[in-house]
CSV table of C-alpha atoms in Angstrom, one decimal:
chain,number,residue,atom,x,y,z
A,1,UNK,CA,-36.0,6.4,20.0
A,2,UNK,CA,-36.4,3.1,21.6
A,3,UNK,CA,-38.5,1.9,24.5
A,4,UNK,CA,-38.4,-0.9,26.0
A,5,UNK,CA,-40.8,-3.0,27.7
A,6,UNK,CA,-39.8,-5.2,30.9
A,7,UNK,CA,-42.5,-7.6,32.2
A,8,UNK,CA,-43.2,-8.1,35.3
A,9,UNK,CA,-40.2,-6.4,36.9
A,10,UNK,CA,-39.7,-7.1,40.7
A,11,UNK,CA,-39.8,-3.9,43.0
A,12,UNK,CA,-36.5,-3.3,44.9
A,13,UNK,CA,-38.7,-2.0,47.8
A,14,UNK,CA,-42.5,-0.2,48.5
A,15,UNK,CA,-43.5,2.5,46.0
A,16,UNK,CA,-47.1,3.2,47.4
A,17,UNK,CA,-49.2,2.3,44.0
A,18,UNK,CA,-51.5,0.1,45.4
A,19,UNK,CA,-52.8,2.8,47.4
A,20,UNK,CA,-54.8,4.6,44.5
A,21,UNK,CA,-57.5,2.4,44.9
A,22,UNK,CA,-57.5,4.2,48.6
A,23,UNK,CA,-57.3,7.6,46.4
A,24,UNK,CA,-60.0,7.2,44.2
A,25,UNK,CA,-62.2,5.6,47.0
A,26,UNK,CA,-62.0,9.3,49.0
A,27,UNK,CA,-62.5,10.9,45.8
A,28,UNK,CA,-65.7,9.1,45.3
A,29,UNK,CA,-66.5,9.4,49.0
A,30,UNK,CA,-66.1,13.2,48.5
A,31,UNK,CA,-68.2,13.4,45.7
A,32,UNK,CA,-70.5,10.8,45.3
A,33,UNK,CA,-72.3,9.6,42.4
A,34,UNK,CA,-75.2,9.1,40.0
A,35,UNK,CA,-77.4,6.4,39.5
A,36,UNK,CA,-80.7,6.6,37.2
A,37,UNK,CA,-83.2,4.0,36.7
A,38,UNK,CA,-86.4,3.5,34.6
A,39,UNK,CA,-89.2,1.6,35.4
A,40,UNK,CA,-91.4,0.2,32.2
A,41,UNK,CA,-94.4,-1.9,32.5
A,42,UNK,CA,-98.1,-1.4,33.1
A,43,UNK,CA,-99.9,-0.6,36.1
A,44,UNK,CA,-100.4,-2.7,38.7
A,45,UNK,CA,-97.3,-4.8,38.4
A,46,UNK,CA,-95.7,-3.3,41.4
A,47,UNK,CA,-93.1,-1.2,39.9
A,48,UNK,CA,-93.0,1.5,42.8
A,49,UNK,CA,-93.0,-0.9,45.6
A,50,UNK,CA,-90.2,-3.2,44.2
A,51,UNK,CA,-88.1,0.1,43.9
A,52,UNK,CA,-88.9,1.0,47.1
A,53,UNK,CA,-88.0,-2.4,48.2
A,54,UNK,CA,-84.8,-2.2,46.3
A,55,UNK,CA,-83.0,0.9,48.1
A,56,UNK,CA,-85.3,0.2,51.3
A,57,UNK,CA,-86.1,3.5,51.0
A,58,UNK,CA,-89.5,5.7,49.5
A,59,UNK,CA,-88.0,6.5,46.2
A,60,UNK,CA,-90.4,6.0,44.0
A,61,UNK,CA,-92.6,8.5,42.5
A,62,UNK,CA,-95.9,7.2,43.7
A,63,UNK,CA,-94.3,7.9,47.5
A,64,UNK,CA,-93.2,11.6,47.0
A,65,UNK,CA,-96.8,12.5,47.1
A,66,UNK,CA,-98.9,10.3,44.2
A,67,UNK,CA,-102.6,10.8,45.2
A,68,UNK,CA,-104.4,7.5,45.1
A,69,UNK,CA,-106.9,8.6,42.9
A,70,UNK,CA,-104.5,9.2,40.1
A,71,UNK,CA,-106.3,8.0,36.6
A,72,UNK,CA,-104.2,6.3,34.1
A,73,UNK,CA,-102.9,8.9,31.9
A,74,UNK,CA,-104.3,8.4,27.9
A,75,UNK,CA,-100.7,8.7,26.5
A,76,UNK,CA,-97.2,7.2,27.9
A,77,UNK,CA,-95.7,10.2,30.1
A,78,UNK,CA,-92.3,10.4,31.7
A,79,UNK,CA,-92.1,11.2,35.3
A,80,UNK,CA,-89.1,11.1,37.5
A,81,UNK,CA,-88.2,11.8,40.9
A,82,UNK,CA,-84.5,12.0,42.7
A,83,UNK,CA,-83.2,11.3,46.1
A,84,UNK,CA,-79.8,11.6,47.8
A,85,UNK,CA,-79.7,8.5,49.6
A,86,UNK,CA,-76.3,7.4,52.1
A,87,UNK,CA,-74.9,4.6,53.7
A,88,UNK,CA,-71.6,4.2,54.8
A,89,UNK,CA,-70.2,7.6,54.1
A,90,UNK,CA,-71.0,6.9,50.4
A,91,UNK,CA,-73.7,9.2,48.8
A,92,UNK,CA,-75.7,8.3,45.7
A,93,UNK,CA,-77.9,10.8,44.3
A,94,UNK,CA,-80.9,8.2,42.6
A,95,UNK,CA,-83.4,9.3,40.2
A,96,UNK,CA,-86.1,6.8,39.4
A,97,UNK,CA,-88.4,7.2,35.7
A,98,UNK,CA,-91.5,5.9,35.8
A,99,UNK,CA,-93.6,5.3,32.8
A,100,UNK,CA,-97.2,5.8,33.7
A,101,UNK,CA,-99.7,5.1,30.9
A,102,UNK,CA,-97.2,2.3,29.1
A,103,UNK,CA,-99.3,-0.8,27.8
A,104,UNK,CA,-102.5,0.2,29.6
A,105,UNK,CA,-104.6,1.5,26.4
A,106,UNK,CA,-107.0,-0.3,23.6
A,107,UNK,CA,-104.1,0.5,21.9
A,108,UNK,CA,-100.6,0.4,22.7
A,109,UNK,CA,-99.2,0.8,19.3
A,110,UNK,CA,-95.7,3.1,19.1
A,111,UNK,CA,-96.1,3.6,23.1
A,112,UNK,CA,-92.5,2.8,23.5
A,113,UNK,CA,-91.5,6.2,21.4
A,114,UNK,CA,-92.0,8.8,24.2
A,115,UNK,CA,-89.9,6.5,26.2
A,116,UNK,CA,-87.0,6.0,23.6
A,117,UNK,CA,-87.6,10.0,22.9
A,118,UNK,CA,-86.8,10.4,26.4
A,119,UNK,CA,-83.6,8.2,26.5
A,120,UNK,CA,-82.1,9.8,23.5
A,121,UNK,CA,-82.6,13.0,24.8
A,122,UNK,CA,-80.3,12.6,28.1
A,123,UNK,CA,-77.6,11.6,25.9
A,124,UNK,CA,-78.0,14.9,23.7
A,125,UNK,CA,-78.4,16.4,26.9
A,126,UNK,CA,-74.9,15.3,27.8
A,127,UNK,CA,-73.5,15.8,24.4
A,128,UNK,CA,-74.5,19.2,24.3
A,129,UNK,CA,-72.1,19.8,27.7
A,130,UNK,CA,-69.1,17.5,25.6
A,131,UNK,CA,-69.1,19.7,22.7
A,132,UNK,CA,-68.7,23.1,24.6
A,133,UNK,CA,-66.1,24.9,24.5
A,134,UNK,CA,-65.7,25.7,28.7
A,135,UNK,CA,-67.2,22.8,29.6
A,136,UNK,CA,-68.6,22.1,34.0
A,137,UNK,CA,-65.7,20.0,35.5
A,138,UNK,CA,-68.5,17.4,36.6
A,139,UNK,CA,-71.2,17.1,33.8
A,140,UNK,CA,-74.4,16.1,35.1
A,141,UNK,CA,-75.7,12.7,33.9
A,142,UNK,CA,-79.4,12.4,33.7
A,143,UNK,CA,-79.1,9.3,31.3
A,144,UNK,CA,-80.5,6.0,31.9
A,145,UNK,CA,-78.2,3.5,33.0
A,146,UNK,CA,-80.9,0.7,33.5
A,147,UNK,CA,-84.6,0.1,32.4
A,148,UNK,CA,-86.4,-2.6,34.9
A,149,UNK,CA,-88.7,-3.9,32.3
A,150,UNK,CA,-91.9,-5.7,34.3
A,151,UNK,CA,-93.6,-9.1,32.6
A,152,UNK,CA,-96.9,-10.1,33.4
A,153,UNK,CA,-96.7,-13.3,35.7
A,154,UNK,CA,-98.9,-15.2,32.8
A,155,UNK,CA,-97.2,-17.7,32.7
A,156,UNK,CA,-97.8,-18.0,29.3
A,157,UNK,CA,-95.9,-16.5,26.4
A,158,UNK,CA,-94.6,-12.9,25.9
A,159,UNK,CA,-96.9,-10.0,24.6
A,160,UNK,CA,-96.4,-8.8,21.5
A,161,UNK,CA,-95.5,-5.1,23.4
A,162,UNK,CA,-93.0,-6.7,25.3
A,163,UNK,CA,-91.6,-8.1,22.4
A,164,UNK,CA,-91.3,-4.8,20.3
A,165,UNK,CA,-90.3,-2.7,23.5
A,166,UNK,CA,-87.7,-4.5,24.0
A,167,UNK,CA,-86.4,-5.2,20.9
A,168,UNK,CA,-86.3,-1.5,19.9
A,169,UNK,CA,-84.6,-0.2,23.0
A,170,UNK,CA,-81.8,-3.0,23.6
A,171,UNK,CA,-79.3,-1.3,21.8
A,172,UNK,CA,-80.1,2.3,23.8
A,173,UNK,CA,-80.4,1.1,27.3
A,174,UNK,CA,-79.2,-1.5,29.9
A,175,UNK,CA,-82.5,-3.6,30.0
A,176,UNK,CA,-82.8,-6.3,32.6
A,177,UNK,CA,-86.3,-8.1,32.3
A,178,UNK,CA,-88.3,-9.2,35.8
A,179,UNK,CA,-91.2,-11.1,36.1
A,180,UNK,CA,-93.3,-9.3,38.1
A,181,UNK,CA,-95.7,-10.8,41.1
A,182,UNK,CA,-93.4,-13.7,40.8
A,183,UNK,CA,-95.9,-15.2,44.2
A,184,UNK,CA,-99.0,-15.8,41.6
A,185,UNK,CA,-97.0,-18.7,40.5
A,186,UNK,CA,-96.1,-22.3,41.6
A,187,UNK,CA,-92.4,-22.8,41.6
A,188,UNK,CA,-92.6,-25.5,38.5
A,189,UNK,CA,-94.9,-22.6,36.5
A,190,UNK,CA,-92.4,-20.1,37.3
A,191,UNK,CA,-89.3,-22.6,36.1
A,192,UNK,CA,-91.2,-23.0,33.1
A,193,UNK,CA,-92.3,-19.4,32.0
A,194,UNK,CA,-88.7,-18.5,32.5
A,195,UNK,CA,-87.2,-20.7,30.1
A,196,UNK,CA,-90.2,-19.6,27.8
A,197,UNK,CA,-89.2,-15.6,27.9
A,198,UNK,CA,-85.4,-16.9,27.9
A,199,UNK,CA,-86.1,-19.1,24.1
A,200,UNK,CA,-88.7,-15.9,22.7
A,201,UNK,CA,-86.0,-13.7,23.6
A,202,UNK,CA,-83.4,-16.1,21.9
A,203,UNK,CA,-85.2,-16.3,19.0
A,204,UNK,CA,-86.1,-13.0,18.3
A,205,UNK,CA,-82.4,-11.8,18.7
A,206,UNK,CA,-83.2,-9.3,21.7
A,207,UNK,CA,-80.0,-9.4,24.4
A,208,UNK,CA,-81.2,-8.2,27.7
A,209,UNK,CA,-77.9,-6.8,30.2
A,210,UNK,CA,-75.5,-8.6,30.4
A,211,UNK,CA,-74.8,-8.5,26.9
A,212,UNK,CA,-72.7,-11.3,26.0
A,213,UNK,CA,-70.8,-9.3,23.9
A,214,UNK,CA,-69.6,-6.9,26.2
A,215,UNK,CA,-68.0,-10.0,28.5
A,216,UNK,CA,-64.6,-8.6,29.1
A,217,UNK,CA,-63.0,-11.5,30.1
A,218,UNK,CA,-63.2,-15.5,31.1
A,219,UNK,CA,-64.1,-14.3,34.3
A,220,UNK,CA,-66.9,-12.2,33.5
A,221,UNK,CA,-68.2,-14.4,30.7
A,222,UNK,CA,-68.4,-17.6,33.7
A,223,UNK,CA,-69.8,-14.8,36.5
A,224,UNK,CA,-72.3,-13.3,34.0
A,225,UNK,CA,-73.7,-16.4,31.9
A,226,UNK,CA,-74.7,-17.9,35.5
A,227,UNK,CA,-77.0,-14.6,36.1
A,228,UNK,CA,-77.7,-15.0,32.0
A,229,UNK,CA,-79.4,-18.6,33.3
A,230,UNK,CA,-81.3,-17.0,35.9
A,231,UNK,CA,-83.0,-14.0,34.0
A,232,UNK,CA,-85.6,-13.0,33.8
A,233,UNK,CA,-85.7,-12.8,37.9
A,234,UNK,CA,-88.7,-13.9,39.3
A,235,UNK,CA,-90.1,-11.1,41.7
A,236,UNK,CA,-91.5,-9.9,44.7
A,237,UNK,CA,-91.5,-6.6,45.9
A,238,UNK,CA,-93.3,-5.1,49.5
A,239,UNK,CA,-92.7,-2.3,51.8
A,240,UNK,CA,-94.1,-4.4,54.7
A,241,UNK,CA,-92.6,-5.9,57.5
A,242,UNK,CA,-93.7,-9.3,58.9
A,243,UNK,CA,-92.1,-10.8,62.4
A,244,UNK,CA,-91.2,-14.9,61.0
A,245,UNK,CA,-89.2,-17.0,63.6
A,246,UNK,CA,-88.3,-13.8,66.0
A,247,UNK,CA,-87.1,-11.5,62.9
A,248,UNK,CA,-88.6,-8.9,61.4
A,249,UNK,CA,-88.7,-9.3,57.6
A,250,UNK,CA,-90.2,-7.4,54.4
A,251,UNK,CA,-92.9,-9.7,53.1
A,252,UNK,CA,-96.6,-10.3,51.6
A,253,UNK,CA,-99.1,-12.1,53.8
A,254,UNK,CA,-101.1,-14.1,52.1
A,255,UNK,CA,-103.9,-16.7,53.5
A,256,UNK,CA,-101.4,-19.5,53.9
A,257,UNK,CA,-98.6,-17.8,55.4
A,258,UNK,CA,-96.3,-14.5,54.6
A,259,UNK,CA,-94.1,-14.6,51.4
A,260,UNK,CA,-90.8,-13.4,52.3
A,261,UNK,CA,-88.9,-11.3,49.4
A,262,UNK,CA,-85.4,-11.3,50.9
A,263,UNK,CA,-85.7,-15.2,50.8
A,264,UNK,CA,-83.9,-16.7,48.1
A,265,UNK,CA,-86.4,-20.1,48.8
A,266,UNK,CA,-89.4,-17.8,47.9
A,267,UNK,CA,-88.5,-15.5,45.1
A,268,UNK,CA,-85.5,-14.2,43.2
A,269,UNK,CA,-85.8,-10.6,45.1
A,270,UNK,CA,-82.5,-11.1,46.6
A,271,UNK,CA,-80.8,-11.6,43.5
A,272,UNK,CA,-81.4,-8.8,41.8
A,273,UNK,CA,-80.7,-6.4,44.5
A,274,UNK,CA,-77.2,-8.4,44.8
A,275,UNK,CA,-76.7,-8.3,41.0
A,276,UNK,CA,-78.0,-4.3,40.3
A,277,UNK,CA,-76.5,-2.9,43.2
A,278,UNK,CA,-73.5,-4.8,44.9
A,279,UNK,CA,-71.7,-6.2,41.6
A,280,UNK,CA,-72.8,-4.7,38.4
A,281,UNK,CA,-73.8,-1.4,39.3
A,282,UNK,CA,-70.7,0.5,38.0
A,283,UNK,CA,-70.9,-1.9,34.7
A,284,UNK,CA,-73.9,-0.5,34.3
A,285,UNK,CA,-73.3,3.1,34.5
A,286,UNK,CA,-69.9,2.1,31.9
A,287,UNK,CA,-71.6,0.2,29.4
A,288,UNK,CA,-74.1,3.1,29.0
A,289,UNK,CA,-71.1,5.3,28.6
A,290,UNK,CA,-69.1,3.5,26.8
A,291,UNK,CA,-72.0,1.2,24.4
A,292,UNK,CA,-75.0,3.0,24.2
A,293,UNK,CA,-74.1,7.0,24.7
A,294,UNK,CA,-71.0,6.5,22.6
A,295,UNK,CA,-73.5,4.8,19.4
A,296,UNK,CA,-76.0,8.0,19.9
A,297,UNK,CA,-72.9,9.9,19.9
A,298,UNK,CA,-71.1,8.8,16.4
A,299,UNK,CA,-74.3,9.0,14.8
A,300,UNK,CA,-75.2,12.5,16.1
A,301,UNK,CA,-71.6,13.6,15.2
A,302,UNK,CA,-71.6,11.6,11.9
A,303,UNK,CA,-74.9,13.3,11.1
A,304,UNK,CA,-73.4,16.6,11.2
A,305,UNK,CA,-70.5,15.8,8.8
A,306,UNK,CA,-68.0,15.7,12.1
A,307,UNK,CA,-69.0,19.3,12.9
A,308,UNK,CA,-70.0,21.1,15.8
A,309,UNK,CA,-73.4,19.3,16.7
A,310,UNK,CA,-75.9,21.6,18.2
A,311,UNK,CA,-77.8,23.3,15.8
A,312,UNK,CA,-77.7,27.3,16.8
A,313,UNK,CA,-81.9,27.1,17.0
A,314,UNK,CA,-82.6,25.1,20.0
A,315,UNK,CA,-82.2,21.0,20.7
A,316,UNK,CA,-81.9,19.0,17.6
A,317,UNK,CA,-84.5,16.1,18.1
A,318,UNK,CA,-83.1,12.3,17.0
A,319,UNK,CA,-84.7,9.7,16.5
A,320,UNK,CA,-82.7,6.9,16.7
C-alpha cells in the first residue's frame, strides 16, 4: 500500500472547506459553552467587584445575596455561584469560586489544601463521566480553567502564602497573578513592585499562564512573552459609573479626581479583560484539558495499574 503525499496542491475550482469555521461557529452558537473561574486572595482585595467588573455583570457570589454582615469564616471554604450570561447570540454559562477565609487567620498554614482538594476533585468529577461505559454526549465541566490569584498592593515583596500557593497549584491550574488595588500606588511604585513579583517568581521557579512551555508557535511565543512582560496586571476593579468629559465610565472617585478602570493610562484593568476574555480564553479552557486534567488523569489511571478507576465504594480522594 502506498500513499502519497502532495503539498500544497492547487484546487481546480471551490470545494466549500473554508466554511467549517462557519460550521463549528453555529454549533457553538447552538450550544454554548463553559467558563469557570476561581478567585484566591484575602478579603478586602476586591475580588467580587473586579469579577463583576470583568463580565459587567453581578456574578460574583457576594452579589447573589451575600449579607454584609458575613464574618470571616475560621477555615478556607469553597463557594461558587453560576450565571448564563449572552451577548451576541453567544451564551456562556460562568461559574465563579470564591475562596472566603484564604490568608485571613493567625495562621494560614496548609490553607491552600481545601482549595487544591477542590480543583482535583472537578477533574475526578470529569473522569468519573470518561471512564463510563454509556457516557452523556456533553460531559459537564465544573473544572477550573483559571485561578485570579490577588497580591497585596505592598509594594514590597511577596508573602510567604503567596509564595507557597502558588507554587503548589501551578502545575493544576491556569494561574494568572493581579495586583490588586493597583490605585494605592504611584505609577513608579507600581513599575517597581512588578518587576519585584516578576524576579521572586523567577527565582523560585513558579510559571504563572502563559506557560512558556506550552508556546505553540513563533507566533504565540512573540504575542505571549509581551503579556509575560506585563504580569502581574496592575488592577482596578468598580461597579460604579462616573460621567468624565460627557461619557459615562466605570470608575473610583477618589479626593483628587475619579480613577478610571477601563483606562489603560490609569491601570491595567483593560488588559486583562482583553487578555482573559477576547484572546486566550479558549487557551485557557485547552491547556486545562489538555496540561493539567490530562497529568491528574495519568496519575489517577497509573495509580490503578491502567484499570478501571473509580473504586466501587464512593469517590476516591487524591491528593495530588
Amino acid at each position: 500500500l502506498y500513499i502519497l503525499f502532495c503539498g500544497g496542491s492547487t484546487l481546480l475550482g471551490y470545494i466549500g472547506i473554508d466554511t467549517i469555521i462557519e460550521q463549528m461557529r453555529k454549533k457553538t452558537m447552538k450550544t454554548g459553552f463553559e467558563f469557570n473561574i476561581m478567585v484566591v486572595g484575602h478579603s478586602g482585595l476586591g475580588k467580587s467587584t473586579l469579577v463583576n467588573t470583568l463580565f459587567k455583570s453581578q456574578v460574583s457570589r457576594k452579589s447573589a445575596g451575600w449579607a454584609r454582615d458575613e464574618k470571616i469564616p475560621k477555615t478556607v471554604e469553597i463557594k461558587s455561584v453560576s450565571h448564563v450570561i449572552e451577548e451576541g447570540g453567544v451564551k456562556m454559562k460562568l461559574t465563579v469560586v470564591d475562596t472566603p477565609g484564604f490568608g485571613d487567620q493567625i495562621n494560614n498554614d496548609n490553607c491552600w489544601e481545601p482549595i487544591s482538594k477542590y480543583i482535583n476533585e472537578q477533574f475526578e468529577k470529569f473522569l468519573k463521566e470518561e471512564v463510563n461505559i454509556t457516557r452523556k454526549k456533553r460531559i459537564p465541566d465544573t473544572r477550573v480553567h483559571c485561578c485570579i490569584y490577588f497580591i497585596s498592593p505592598t509594594g514590597h515583596t511577596l508573602r510567604q502564602l503567596d509564595m507557597e500557593f502558588m507554587k503548589r497549584l501551578s502545575h493544576s491550574v491556569n494561574i494568572i497573578p493581579v495586583i490588586a488595588k493597583a490605585d494605592t500606588m504611584t505609577i513608579e511604585e507600581r513599575q517597581e513592585f512588578k518587576q519585584r513579583v516578576r524576579k521572586e517568581l523567577e527565582m523560585s521557579g513558579i510559571e504563572f499562564y502563559p506557560q512558556k512551555e506550552f508556546d505553540d508557535d513563533m507566533e504565540d511565543k512573540s504575542d505571549n512573552d509581551k503579556i509575560r512582560e506585563t504580569m502581574p496586571f496592575a488592577v482596578v476593579g468598580s461597579d460604579k459609573e462616573y460621567q468624565v468629559n460627557n461619557k459615562r465610565v466605570l470608575g473610583r472617585k477618589t479626593a483628587w479626581g475619579i480613577v478610571e478602570v477601563e483606562n489603560p493610562n490609569h491601570c491595567e484593568f483593560a488588559q486583562l479583560r482583553d487578555f482573559l476574555i477576547r484572546s486566550h480564553l479558549q487557551d485557557l479552557k485547552e491547556v486545562t484539558h489538555n496540561i493539567h486534567y490530562e497529568t491528574y488523569r495519568a496519575k489517577r489511571l497509573n495509580d490503578n495499574g491502567g484499570l478501571h478507576p473509580i473504586s466501587t465504594n464512593g469517590t476516591h480522594d487524591s491528593n495530588l
